């Protein structure tokens, strides 16, 4: 299975550092081209590969570490989303509910990528915490997941675990998933909650 992060800002770099720490190869692209991605990723190890956007979108698992409204341009850049797993790390804070049709923002992202299997994850923590070693004396740092495809959620849960975090499944996007979906100018209850799960 291949992985790519779209976005090389603070969140994208933090996630790339976790792949690098875990020895899992990941491609990283942004809207400015391979050279710009390479510059943003300076200092990370060989597991992190700068890519052009088209190359990154060929991955089996595509991680959206971009501003919410940028998902539309990414959606248009792929010829086909069928069968891909999309991990939505975006936050729609400040986006009017009317722009979302009163749906969770992840449901809007999913509609723009037909036949992809979308899972919400990694969006509830700021970049500086996402970039820290998730294994601590208190246990593994928790990452919340939500999605409407059980197999995709299971796959993302495995990725989260391999990166050293503790995955917690909140259920469907329209139900438990709302706990991590920013709405208008309100942050959802679980956003910024830095929790840990003790090792068994």
Backbone as a printed PyTorch tensor [residue, N CA C, xyz], in Angstrom:
tensor([[[  0.8490,  -1.1980,   0.0000],
         [  0.0000,   0.0000,   0.0000],
         [  0.8810,   1.2420,   0.0000]],

        [[  0.5230,   2.2220,  -0.8120],
         [  1.3140,   3.4490,  -0.9170],
         [  0.5720,   4.6120,  -0.2780]],

        [[  1.3500,   5.5810,   0.2200],
         [  0.7960,   6.7040,   0.9810],
         [  1.3280,   8.0220,   0.4350]],

        [[  0.4690,   9.0330,   0.4400],
         [  0.9000,  10.3720,   0.0470],
         [  0.1570,  11.4130,   0.8600]],

        [[  0.8760,  12.4410,   1.2360],
         [  0.3120,  13.5870,   1.9410],
         [  0.2290,  14.7410,   0.9560]],

        [[ -0.9520,  15.3330,   0.8480],
         [ -1.1110,  16.5470,   0.0410],
         [ -1.0760,  17.7210,   1.0080]],

        [[ -0.0480,  18.5360,   0.8920],
         [  0.1430,  19.6550,   1.8040],
         [  1.4570,  19.5120,   2.5400]],

        [[  2.3020,  20.5410,   2.4610],
         [  3.6120,  20.4900,   3.1180],
         [  3.7790,  21.6270,   4.1170]],

        [[  2.6360,  22.1560,   4.6020],
         [  2.6810,  23.1520,   5.6670],
         [  2.9560,  22.4870,   7.0010]],

        [[  2.6150,  23.1600,   8.0820],
         [  2.9710,  22.6550,   9.4080],
         [  2.3240,  21.3050,   9.7120]],

        [[  1.0700,  21.1150,   9.3080],
         [  0.3920,  19.8420,   9.5710],
         [  0.9580,  18.7440,   8.6730]],

        [[  1.1240,  19.0340,   7.3840],
         [  1.6800,  18.0420,   6.4750],
         [  3.0780,  17.6190,   6.8770]],

        [[  3.8890,  18.5690,   7.2860],
         [  5.2550,  18.2370,   7.7240],
         [  5.2220,  17.4100,   9.0070]],

        [[  4.3200,  17.7580,   9.9340],
         [  4.2190,  16.9890,  11.1800],
         [  3.8600,  15.5360,  10.8910]],

        [[  2.8900,  15.3320,   9.9930],
         [  2.5120,  13.9680,   9.6460],
         [  3.6480,  13.2500,   8.9170]],

        [[  4.3340,  13.9560,   8.0230],
         [  5.4710,  13.3530,   7.3220],
         [  6.5430,  12.9130,   8.3120]],

        [[  6.7520,  13.7110,   9.3510],
         [  7.7660,  13.3530,  10.3500],
         [  7.3950,  12.0730,  11.0850]],

        [[  6.0840,  11.8200,  11.2610],
         [  5.6680,  10.5830,  11.9190],
         [  5.8960,   9.3730,  11.0170]],

        [[  5.6320,   9.5120,   9.7330],
         [  5.9510,   8.4320,   8.8080],
         [  7.4550,   8.1610,   8.8150]],

        [[  8.2370,   9.2330,   8.7920],
         [  9.6870,   9.1040,   8.7950],
         [ 10.1600,   8.4100,  10.0720]],

        [[  9.6360,   8.8260,  11.2120],
         [ 10.0040,   8.2280,  12.5010],
         [  9.6820,   6.7390,  12.5220]],

        [[  8.5920,   6.3710,  11.8590],
         [  8.1450,   4.9760,  11.8600],
         [  8.7550,   4.1490,  10.7330]],

        [[  9.5380,   4.7980,   9.8530],
         [ 10.1720,   4.0760,   8.7570],
         [  9.2140,   3.6550,   7.6650]],

        [[  8.1120,   4.4020,   7.5020],
         [  7.1070,   4.1010,   6.4800],
         [  7.2450,   5.1250,   5.3540]],

        [[  7.4820,   4.6570,   4.1520],
         [  7.6720,   5.5700,   3.0250],
         [  6.3890,   6.3300,   2.7150]],

        [[  6.5050,   7.6480,   2.5300],
         [  5.3650,   8.4850,   2.1920],
         [  5.8070,   9.5500,   1.1940]],

        [[  4.9670,   9.8060,   0.2100],
         [  5.1990,  10.9160,  -0.7000],
         [  4.5050,  12.1630,  -0.1860]],

        [[  5.0550,  13.3230,  -0.4830],
         [  4.4630,  14.5920,  -0.0600],
         [  4.4580,  15.5490,  -1.2400]],

        [[  3.3060,  16.1640,  -1.4820],
         [  3.1740,  17.1230,  -2.5740],
         [  2.4360,  18.3550,  -2.0890]],

        [[  2.6100,  19.4420,  -2.8200],
         [  1.8160,  20.6390,  -2.5710],
         [  1.4290,  21.2630,  -3.9070]],

        [[  0.7860,  22.3930,  -3.8450],
         [  0.2980,  23.0190,  -5.0830],
         [  1.3870,  23.7590,  -5.8440]],

        [[  2.5860,  23.8480,  -5.2590],
         [  3.6570,  24.6580,  -5.8620],
         [  4.7280,  23.8180,  -6.5500]],

        [[  4.5730,  22.5090,  -6.5560],
         [  5.5100,  21.6580,  -7.2770],
         [  6.4910,  20.9190,  -6.3890]],

        [[  7.1860,  19.9620,  -7.0220],
         [  8.0880,  19.0660,  -6.3000],
         [  9.2070,  19.8240,  -5.5710]],

        [[  9.7950,  20.8240,  -6.2160],
         [ 10.9140,  21.5350,  -5.5950],
         [ 10.4740,  22.2620,  -4.3280]],

        [[  9.2800,  22.8560,  -4.3670],
         [  8.7640,  23.5520,  -3.1860],
         [  8.4910,  22.5590,  -2.0620]],

        [[  7.9680,  21.3860,  -2.4210],
         [  7.7320,  20.3530,  -1.4120],
         [  9.0520,  19.9050,  -0.7950]],

        [[ 10.0740,  19.7120,  -1.6300],
         [ 11.3860,  19.2870,  -1.1330],
         [ 11.9540,  20.3060,  -0.1510]],

        [[ 11.8030,  21.5990,  -0.4710],
         [ 12.3160,  22.6400,   0.4170],
         [ 11.5890,  22.6290,   1.7570]],

        [[ 10.2690,  22.4030,   1.7280],
         [  9.4820,  22.3960,   2.9590],
         [  9.8050,  21.1950,   3.8330]],

        [[ 10.3040,  20.1160,   3.2370],
         [ 10.5630,  18.8780,   3.9540],
         [ 12.0280,  18.7150,   4.3440]],

        [[ 12.8250,  19.7490,   4.1430],
         [ 14.2530,  19.6800,   4.4530],
         [ 14.4620,  19.2340,   5.8980]],

        [[ 15.3810,  18.3310,   6.0820],
         [ 15.6930,  17.8530,   7.4250],
         [ 15.0320,  16.5390,   7.7810]],

        [[ 14.0170,  16.1380,   7.0200],
         [ 13.3900,  14.8460,   7.2600],
         [ 14.1850,  13.7530,   6.5480]],

        [[ 13.9300,  12.5080,   6.9110],
         [ 14.7380,  11.4070,   6.4100],
         [ 14.3160,  10.8660,   5.0690]],

        [[ 14.9280,   9.7430,   4.7000],
         [ 14.7440,   9.1590,   3.3740],
         [ 13.3700,   8.5330,   3.1640]],

        [[ 12.6070,   8.3270,   4.2340],
         [ 11.2700,   7.7520,   4.0800],
         [ 10.2950,   8.7510,   3.4730]],

        [[ 10.6650,  10.0360,   3.4700],
         [  9.7840,  11.0980,   2.9790],
         [ 10.2630,  11.5400,   1.6000]],

        [[  9.3730,  11.3950,   0.6030],
         [  9.7460,  11.6650,  -0.7860],
         [  8.9160,  12.8110,  -1.3590]],

        [[  9.5390,  13.9280,  -1.7440],
         [  8.7830,  14.9940,  -2.3960],
         [  8.2860,  14.5480,  -3.7680]],

        [[  7.0340,  14.8910,  -4.0670],
         [  6.4070,  14.4730,  -5.3240],
         [  5.6820,  15.6440,  -5.9670]],

        [[  5.3960,  15.5090,  -7.2460],
         [  4.4370,  16.3870,  -7.8910],
         [  3.0330,  15.9570,  -7.4990]],

        [[  2.0620,  16.8450,  -7.6680],
         [  0.7000,  16.5470,  -7.2310],
         [  0.1290,  15.3160,  -7.9310]],

        [[  0.3000,  15.2090,  -9.2320],
         [ -0.2450,  14.0640,  -9.9800],
         [  0.3440,  12.7510,  -9.4800]],

        [[  1.6540,  12.7600,  -9.1950],
         [  2.2950,  11.5540,  -8.6660],
         [  1.6990,  11.1780,  -7.3140]],

        [[  1.5050,  12.1670,  -6.4570],
         [  0.9740,  11.9020,  -5.1210],
         [ -0.4330,  11.3340,  -5.1840]],

        [[ -1.2200,  11.8140,  -6.1260],
         [ -2.6070,  11.3640,  -6.2290],
         [ -2.7280,   9.9380,  -6.7660]],

        [[ -1.6180,   9.3540,  -7.1800],
         [ -1.6240,   7.9500,  -7.6110],
         [ -1.5170,   6.9910,  -6.4260]],

        [[ -1.2850,   7.5070,  -5.2200],
         [ -1.1320,   6.6560,  -4.0370],
         [ -2.4490,   5.9710,  -3.6760]],

        [[ -2.3420,   4.8690,  -2.9690],
         [ -3.5360,   4.1550,  -2.5020],
         [ -4.2540,   4.9300,  -1.4020]],

        [[ -3.4700,   5.5820,  -0.5410],
         [ -4.0140,   6.3680,   0.5710],
         [ -3.5410,   7.8000,   0.4070]],

        [[ -4.4840,   8.7180,   0.2980],
         [ -4.1770,  10.1390,   0.0990],
         [ -4.6170,  10.8980,   1.3450]],

        [[ -3.6780,  11.6220,   1.9420],
         [ -3.9250,  12.3540,   3.1850],
         [ -4.0170,  13.8390,   2.8690]],

        [[ -5.1710,  14.4330,   3.1470],
         [ -5.4080,  15.8450,   2.8280],
         [ -5.0360,  16.7280,   4.0090]],

        [[ -3.8210,  17.2700,   3.9960],
         [ -3.3580,  18.1800,   5.0450],
         [ -3.3070,  19.5920,   4.4650]],

        [[ -4.4680,  20.0960,   4.0890],
         [ -4.6050,  21.3450,   3.3400],
         [ -5.7400,  22.1670,   3.9390]],

        [[ -5.8150,  23.4590,   3.6180],
         [ -6.9940,  24.2290,   4.0260],
         [ -8.2620,  23.6240,   3.4220]],

        [[ -9.3690,  23.7200,   4.1250],
         [-10.5990,  23.0570,   3.7040],
         [-10.9690,  23.3770,   2.2570]],

        [[-10.9890,  24.6450,   1.8890],
         [-11.4660,  25.0060,   0.5490],
         [-10.5430,  24.5090,  -0.5650]],

        [[ -9.3150,  24.1590,  -0.2360],
         [ -8.3770,  23.6620,  -1.2540],
         [ -8.7200,  22.2510,  -1.7130]],

        [[ -9.6340,  21.5690,  -1.0180],
         [ -9.9570,  20.1990,  -1.4120],
         [-10.5660,  20.1440,  -2.8210]],

        [[-11.2170,  21.2200,  -3.2420],
         [-11.8530,  21.2210,  -4.5600],
         [-10.8150,  21.1360,  -5.6820]],

        [[ -9.7160,  21.8660,  -5.5380],
         [ -8.6670,  21.8150,  -6.5660],
         [ -7.9890,  20.4580,  -6.5810]],

        [[ -7.7890,  19.8830,  -5.3940],
         [ -7.1830,  18.5490,  -5.3270],
         [ -8.1200,  17.5320,  -5.9730]],

        [[ -9.4120,  17.6640,  -5.6940],
         [-10.3870,  16.7220,  -6.2640],
         [-10.3540,  16.7420,  -7.7820]],

        [[-10.2090,  17.9270,  -8.3570],
         [-10.1850,  18.0510,  -9.8170],
         [ -8.8960,  17.5110, -10.4320]],

        [[ -7.8390,  17.4560,  -9.6400],
         [ -6.5280,  17.0750, -10.1760],
         [ -6.3890,  15.5760, -10.4030]],

        [[ -7.2570,  14.7830,  -9.7710],
         [ -7.1860,  13.3280,  -9.9370],
         [ -8.1540,  12.8810, -11.0170]],

        [[ -7.6910,  12.0230, -11.8980],
         [ -8.5590,  11.5240, -12.9650],
         [ -9.6250,  10.5820, -12.4200]],

        [[ -9.2920,   9.8820, -11.3330],
         [-10.1970,   8.8530, -10.8190],
         [ -9.9220,   8.6340,  -9.3320]],

        [[-10.9740,   8.6680,  -8.5270],
         [-10.8390,   8.4490,  -7.0830],
         [-11.2900,   7.0530,  -6.6730]],

        [[-11.7370,   6.2670,  -7.5990],
         [-12.3420,   4.9740,  -7.2570],
         [-11.3750,   4.0840,  -6.4740]],

        [[-11.8560,   3.6080,  -5.3170],
         [-11.0970,   2.6750,  -4.5020],
         [-10.0550,   3.3050,  -3.6010]],

        [[ -9.7660,   4.5960,  -3.7660],
         [ -8.7540,   5.2340,  -2.9310],
         [ -9.3060,   5.5090,  -1.5270]],

        [[ -8.4230,   5.4460,  -0.5600],
         [ -8.7580,   5.8880,   0.7890],
         [ -8.2490,   7.3180,   0.9340]],

        [[ -9.1340,   8.2060,   1.3540],
         [ -8.7820,   9.6080,   1.5760],
         [ -8.8950,   9.8870,   3.0680]],

        [[ -7.8080,  10.3450,   3.6600],
         [ -7.8210,  10.7480,   5.0660],
         [ -7.9680,  12.2650,   5.0950]],

        [[ -9.0860,  12.7100,   5.6390],
         [ -9.4230,  14.1370,   5.6540],
         [ -8.9230,  14.7670,   6.9500]],

        [[ -7.8790,  15.5870,   6.8330],
         [ -7.3030,  16.2740,   7.9880],
         [ -7.7510,  17.7420,   8.0250]],

        [[ -8.6130,  18.1350,   7.0930],
         [ -9.0160,  19.5370,   6.9880],
         [ -9.9300,  19.9420,   8.1420]],

        [[ -9.9900,  21.2510,   8.4000],
         [-10.9440,  21.8220,   9.3460],
         [-11.6620,  22.9740,   8.6560]],

        [[-12.9890,  22.9700,   8.7600],
         [-13.7900,  23.9920,   8.0760],
         [-14.1780,  25.1250,   9.0260]],

        [[-13.3090,  25.4350,   9.9700],
         [-13.6000,  26.5390,  10.8960],
         [-13.7640,  27.8390,  10.1040]],

        [[-14.8220,  28.5550,  10.3870],
         [-15.0760,  29.8230,   9.7180],
         [-15.8520,  29.7110,   8.4230]],

        [[-16.0950,  28.4790,   7.9580],
         [-16.8850,  28.2780,   6.7380],
         [-18.3620,  28.2530,   7.1250]],

        [[-19.1860,  29.1350,   6.5800],
         [-20.6060,  29.1650,   6.9550],
         [-21.2880,  27.8250,   6.6960]],

        [[-22.1810,  27.4390,   7.5990],
         [-22.8990,  26.1780,   7.4340],
         [-23.6600,  26.1330,   6.1090]],

        [[-24.1180,  27.3000,   5.6530],
         [-24.8450,  27.3330,   4.3780],
         [-23.9630,  26.9020,   3.2150]],

        [[-22.6480,  27.1550,   3.3160],
         [-21.7160,  26.7260,   2.2680],
         [-21.5300,  25.2120,   2.2720]],

        [[-21.8520,  24.5840,   3.3970],
         [-21.6970,  23.1330,   3.5380],
         [-23.0150,  22.3960,   3.3760]],

        [[-24.0840,  23.1310,   3.0990],
         [-25.3980,  22.4980,   3.0130],
         [-25.8180,  21.8900,   4.3340]],

        [[-25.3230,  22.4870,   5.4300],
         [-25.6000,  21.9940,   6.7820],
         [-25.1330,  20.5580,   7.0110]],

        [[-24.1580,  20.1160,   6.2280],
         [-23.5740,  18.7920,   6.4050],
         [-22.2200,  18.9150,   7.1030]],

        [[-21.7230,  17.8220,   7.6990],
         [-20.3450,  17.8420,   8.1960],
         [-19.3910,  18.1230,   7.0380]],

        [[-18.3290,  18.8440,   7.3060],
         [-17.4210,  19.2230,   6.2230],
         [-16.8280,  18.0100,   5.5240]],

        [[-16.6050,  16.9280,   6.2540],
         [-16.0390,  15.7280,   5.6220],
         [-16.9940,  15.1110,   4.6010]],

        [[-18.2940,  15.2470,   4.8470],
         [-19.2660,  14.7560,   3.8640],
         [-19.1610,  15.5630,   2.5730]],

        [[-18.8740,  16.8550,   2.6980],
         [-18.7030,  17.7130,   1.5240],
         [-17.4440,  17.3140,   0.7600]],

        [[-16.3690,  17.0820,   1.4940],
         [-15.1190,  16.6400,   0.8480],
         [-15.3460,  15.3200,   0.1190]],

        [[-16.0430,  14.3870,   0.7760],
         [-16.2920,  13.0700,   0.1750],
         [-17.0570,  13.1860,  -1.1430]],

        [[-18.0340,  14.0810,  -1.2040],
         [-18.8150,  14.2380,  -2.4300],
         [-17.9790,  14.7330,  -3.6000]],

        [[-16.8940,  15.4640,  -3.2960],
         [-16.0490,  15.9930,  -4.3680],
         [-15.1040,  14.9390,  -4.9350]],

        [[-15.0340,  13.7790,  -4.2680],
         [-14.1070,  12.7130,  -4.6660],
         [-14.8850,  11.4180,  -4.8390]],

        [[-15.6770,  11.3110,  -5.9020],
         [-16.5800,  10.1660,  -6.0800],
         [-15.8590,   8.8270,  -6.0160]],

        [[-16.4830,   7.8950,  -5.2920],
         [-16.0070,   6.5130,  -5.1850],
         [-14.7700,   6.3460,  -4.3180]],

        [[-14.2860,   7.4400,  -3.6960],
         [-13.2230,   7.3080,  -2.6970],
         [-13.8600,   6.9080,  -1.3650]],

        [[-13.0480,   6.3550,  -0.4690],
         [-13.5000,   5.9720,   0.8690],
         [-12.8630,   6.9450,   1.8600]],

        [[-13.6370,   7.8820,   2.3740],
         [-13.0950,   8.9640,   3.1890],
         [-13.1750,   8.6380,   4.6700]],

        [[-12.0870,   8.9260,   5.3680],
         [-12.0140,   8.7760,   6.8200],
         [-11.4810,  10.0800,   7.3980]],

        [[-12.1770,  10.6070,   8.3850],
         [-11.7050,  11.8060,   9.0880],
         [-10.7020,  11.3860,  10.1520]],

        [[ -9.5310,  12.0030,  10.1820],
         [ -8.5160,  11.6660,  11.1850],
         [ -7.4460,  12.7480,  11.2300]],

        [[ -6.7270,  12.8140,  12.3320],
         [ -5.5730,  13.6880,  12.5330],
         [ -5.9100,  15.1750,  12.5950]],

        [[ -7.1860,  15.5440,  12.5590],
         [ -7.5110,  16.9670,  12.4710],
         [ -7.7400,  17.6370,  13.8140]],

        [[ -7.7930,  16.8750,  14.9070],
         [ -8.2090,  17.4980,  16.1650],
         [ -7.0400,  18.0630,  16.9860]],

        [[ -5.8080,  17.8040,  16.5350],
         [ -4.6390,  18.2920,  17.2640],
         [ -3.8650,  19.3160,  16.4360]],

        [[ -3.2700,  20.3080,  17.0940],
         [ -2.4240,  21.2600,  16.3580],
         [ -1.1440,  20.5790,  15.8920]],

        [[ -0.4950,  21.1920,  14.9110],
         [  0.6570,  20.5780,  14.2650],
         [  1.7770,  20.2500,  15.2470]],

        [[  2.0220,  21.1270,  16.2150],
         [  3.1660,  20.8770,  17.0990],
         [  2.9710,  19.6180,  17.9400]],

        [[  1.7300,  19.2660,  18.2470],
         [  1.4710,  18.0270,  18.9710],
         [  1.4910,  16.8200,  18.0320]],

        [[  0.9730,  17.0040,  16.8200],
         [  1.0210,  15.9100,  15.8350],
         [  2.4570,  15.4990,  15.5290]],

        [[  3.3770,  16.4340,  15.6410],
         [  4.7630,  16.1540,  15.3080],
         [  5.5720,  15.5480,  16.4360]],

        [[  5.0270,  15.5420,  17.6470],
         [  5.7490,  14.9650,  18.7810],
         [  5.6800,  13.4400,  18.7490]],

        [[  6.6190,  12.8030,  19.4370],
         [  6.5830,  11.3500,  19.5580],
         [  5.2730,  10.9650,  20.2450]],

        [[  4.4190,  10.1580,  19.5880],
         [  3.1180,   9.8370,  20.1790],
         [  3.1870,   8.8470,  21.3340]],

        [[  4.3210,   8.1980,  21.5010],
         [  4.4890,   7.2600,  22.6160],
         [  5.0820,   8.0210,  23.7910]],

        [[  4.3340,   8.1200,  24.8780],
         [  4.7600,   8.8880,  26.0400],
         [  4.6240,   8.0400,  27.2980]],

        [[  5.0840,   8.5850,  28.4100],
         [  4.9570,   7.8820,  29.6870],
         [  3.4950,   7.6890,  30.0640]],

        [[  2.6310,   8.5710,  29.5620],
         [  1.1970,   8.4690,  29.8630],
         [  0.4810,   7.4760,  28.9600]],

        [[  1.1480,   7.0120,  27.9180],
         [  0.5310,   6.1190,  26.9440],
         [  0.6690,   6.6850,  25.5440]],

        [[ -0.0980,   6.1490,  24.6160],
         [ -0.0600,   6.6280,  23.2360],
         [ -1.0460,   7.7740,  23.0490]],

        [[ -0.6170,   8.7920,  22.3150],
         [ -1.5070,   9.9270,  22.0280],
         [ -2.6660,   9.4510,  21.1570]],

        [[ -3.8850,   9.8780,  21.5200],
         [ -5.1080,   9.4400,  20.8490],
         [ -5.3320,  10.2100,  19.5490]],

        [[ -5.7410,   9.4740,  18.5060],
         [ -6.2160,  10.0620,  17.2580],
         [ -7.6310,   9.5520,  17.0250]],

        [[ -8.5650,  10.4660,  16.8450],
         [ -9.9670,  10.1070,  16.5960],
         [-10.1900,   9.8490,  15.1060]],

        [[-10.9910,   8.8290,  14.8160],
         [-11.3440,   8.4850,  13.4400],
         [-12.8530,   8.4690,  13.2880]],

        [[-13.3290,   8.8150,  12.1170],
         [-14.7470,   8.6030,  11.7920],
         [-14.8520,   8.3790,  10.2930]],

        [[-15.7870,   7.5270,   9.9120],
         [-15.9620,   7.2330,   8.4940],
         [-17.1610,   6.3360,   8.2760]],

        [[-17.6290,   6.3010,   7.0390],
         [-18.8300,   5.5400,   6.7020],
         [-18.5230,   4.1960,   6.0470]],

        [[-17.2490,   3.9160,   5.8150],
         [-16.8390,   2.6420,   5.2370],
         [-15.9900,   1.9090,   6.2790]],

        [[-16.5110,   0.8060,   6.8020],
         [-15.8460,   0.1110,   7.9040],
         [-14.4580,  -0.3910,   7.5230]],

        [[-14.3060,  -0.8870,   6.2930],
         [-13.0010,  -1.3970,   5.8750],
         [-11.9700,  -0.2710,   5.7920]],

        [[-12.3880,   0.8840,   5.2710],
         [-11.4720,   2.0210,   5.1880],
         [-11.0770,   2.5000,   6.5810]],

        [[-12.0420,   2.5420,   7.4950],
         [-11.7380,   2.9580,   8.8750],
         [-10.7460,   1.9840,   9.5030]],

        [[-10.9320,   0.6910,   9.2480],
         [-10.0130,  -0.3120,   9.7770],
         [ -8.6060,  -0.1190,   9.2210]],

        [[ -8.5090,   0.1800,   7.9230],
         [ -7.2110,   0.4100,   7.3020],
         [ -6.5320,   1.6320,   7.8980]],

        [[ -7.2810,   2.7180,   8.0670],
         [ -6.7130,   3.9450,   8.6380],
         [ -6.3480,   3.7260,  10.1010]],

        [[ -7.1470,   2.9630,  10.8190],
         [ -6.8270,   2.6420,  12.2080],
         [ -5.4770,   1.9370,  12.2970]],

        [[ -5.2230,   1.0370,  11.3600],
         [ -3.9410,   0.3380,  11.3280],
         [ -2.8010,   1.3070,  11.0480]],

        [[ -3.0180,   2.2500,  10.1190],
         [ -1.9870,   3.2560,   9.8210],
         [ -1.6960,   4.0840,  11.0690]],

        [[ -2.7420,   4.5330,  11.7350],
         [ -2.5900,   5.3470,  12.9500],
         [ -1.7740,   4.5840,  13.9920]],

        [[ -2.0870,   3.3100,  14.1550],
         [ -1.3740,   2.4850,  15.1370],
         [  0.0880,   2.3050,  14.7490]],

        [[  0.3430,   2.0710,  13.4560],
         [  1.7290,   1.9010,  12.9980],
         [  2.5460,   3.1710,  13.1890]],

        [[  1.9000,   4.3270,  13.1570],
         [  2.6010,   5.5910,  13.3900],
         [  2.8380,   5.8480,  14.8810]],

        [[  2.2850,   4.9750,  15.7310],
         [  2.5410,   5.0890,  17.1670],
         [  1.4230,   5.6900,  17.9780]],

        [[  0.3320,   6.0920,  17.3150],
         [ -0.8010,   6.6870,  18.0110],
         [ -1.7990,   5.6140,  18.4470]],

        [[ -2.7810,   6.0220,  19.2360],
         [ -3.8750,   5.1440,  19.6570],
         [ -5.1390,   5.5660,  18.9260]],

        [[ -5.6370,   4.7590,  17.9760],
         [ -6.8480,   5.1340,  17.2380],
         [ -8.1090,   4.9040,  18.0630]],

        [[ -9.0160,   5.8760,  18.0050],
         [-10.3280,   5.7600,  18.6650],
         [-11.3900,   6.0290,  17.5970]],

        [[-12.2310,   5.0340,  17.3290],
         [-13.2570,   5.1430,  16.2890],
         [-14.5160,   5.7880,  16.8640]],

        [[-14.9130,   6.9200,  16.2800],
         [-16.1080,   7.6420,  16.7180],
         [-17.3630,   7.2190,  15.9640]],

        [[-17.2130,   6.3600,  14.9500],
         [-18.3780,   5.9260,  14.1800],
         [-18.5680,   6.7280,  12.9110]],

        [[-19.7950,   6.7940,  12.4550],
         [-20.1260,   7.4490,  11.1830],
         [-19.8490,   8.9510,  11.2290]],

        [[-19.5720,   9.5070,  10.0690],
         [-19.2410,  10.9340,   9.9830],
         [-20.3870,  11.8060,  10.4740]],

        [[-21.6170,  11.4530,  10.1110],
         [-22.7730,  12.2780,  10.4750],
         [-23.1880,  12.0960,  11.9310]],

        [[-22.5870,  11.1280,  12.6040],
         [-22.9570,  10.8590,  14.0030],
         [-21.7860,  11.2390,  14.9120]],

        [[-21.0120,  10.2500,  15.3660],
         [-19.8810,  10.5530,  16.2360],
         [-18.8560,  11.4500,  15.5870]],

        [[-18.7880,  11.3840,  14.2620],
         [-17.8240,  12.2180,  13.5560],
         [-18.0270,  13.7100,  13.7580]],

        [[-19.2370,  14.1040,  14.1070],
         [-19.4900,  15.5360,  14.3450],
         [-18.7140,  16.0660,  15.5500]],

        [[-18.2510,  15.1750,  16.4010],
         [-17.4900,  15.5930,  17.5790],
         [-16.1330,  16.1800,  17.2220]],

        [[-15.6870,  15.9450,  15.9840],
         [-14.4050,  16.5120,  15.5420],
         [-14.5590,  17.3610,  14.2800]],

        [[-15.7690,  17.8390,  14.0120],
         [-16.0200,  18.6580,  12.8260],
         [-16.3110,  20.0980,  13.2490]],

        [[-15.3880,  21.0020,  12.9050],
         [-15.6410,  22.4130,  13.1710],
         [-16.8400,  22.8730,  12.3590]],

        [[-17.6720,  23.7310,  12.9570],
         [-18.8570,  24.2460,  12.2610],
         [-18.9290,  25.7520,  12.4190]],

        [[-18.9410,  26.4270,  11.2840],
         [-18.9890,  27.8880,  11.2750],
         [-17.8290,  28.4100,  12.1230]],

        [[-18.1080,  29.1210,  13.2040],
         [-17.0300,  29.6200,  14.0630],
         [-17.0250,  28.9180,  15.4160]],

        [[-17.4220,  27.6550,  15.4160],
         [-17.4120,  26.8480,  16.6300],
         [-16.5320,  25.6220,  16.4170]],

        [[-15.6700,  25.3580,  17.3850],
         [-14.8710,  24.1470,  17.3620],
         [-15.6760,  23.0280,  18.0090]],

        [[-15.6100,  21.8350,  17.4300],
         [-16.3250,  20.6880,  17.9740],
         [-15.7190,  20.2760,  19.3200]],

        [[-16.4860,  19.5220,  20.1300],
         [-16.0520,  19.2310,  21.5080],
         [-14.7150,  18.5250,  21.6470]],

        [[-14.3480,  17.6670,  20.6840],
         [-13.1150,  16.8980,  20.8420],
         [-11.8950,  17.5430,  20.1980]],

        [[-12.1010,  18.6160,  19.4680],
         [-10.9600,  19.2990,  18.8650],
         [-10.1230,  19.9510,  19.9720]],

        [[ -8.8060,  19.7700,  19.8660],
         [ -7.7980,  20.2460,  20.8250],
         [ -7.7320,  19.4150,  22.1060]],

        [[ -8.5080,  18.3310,  22.1990],
         [ -8.4230,  17.4610,  23.3700],
         [ -7.2190,  16.5250,  23.2020]],

        [[ -6.1870,  16.7670,  23.9830],
         [ -4.9570,  15.9900,  23.8780],
         [ -5.0080,  14.8510,  24.8990]],

        [[ -5.4390,  13.6780,  24.4170],
         [ -5.6990,  12.5450,  25.2980],
         [ -4.7160,  11.4060,  25.0220]],

        [[ -4.5720,  10.5200,  25.9950],
         [ -3.6370,   9.4160,  25.8780],
         [ -4.3180,   8.1140,  26.3030]],

        [[ -3.9150,   7.0390,  25.6590],
         [ -4.4290,   5.7170,  26.0120],
         [ -3.2820,   4.9010,  26.5930]],

        [[ -3.4740,   4.4330,  27.8260],
         [ -2.4240,   3.6660,  28.4990],
         [ -2.1920,   2.3520,  27.7670]],

        [[ -0.9400,   1.9290,  27.7410],
         [ -0.6200,   0.6480,  27.1260],
         [ -1.1920,  -0.4880,  27.9560]],

        [[ -1.7140,  -1.5280,  27.2830],
         [ -2.2740,  -2.6690,  27.9960],
         [ -1.1670,  -3.4830,  28.6600]]])
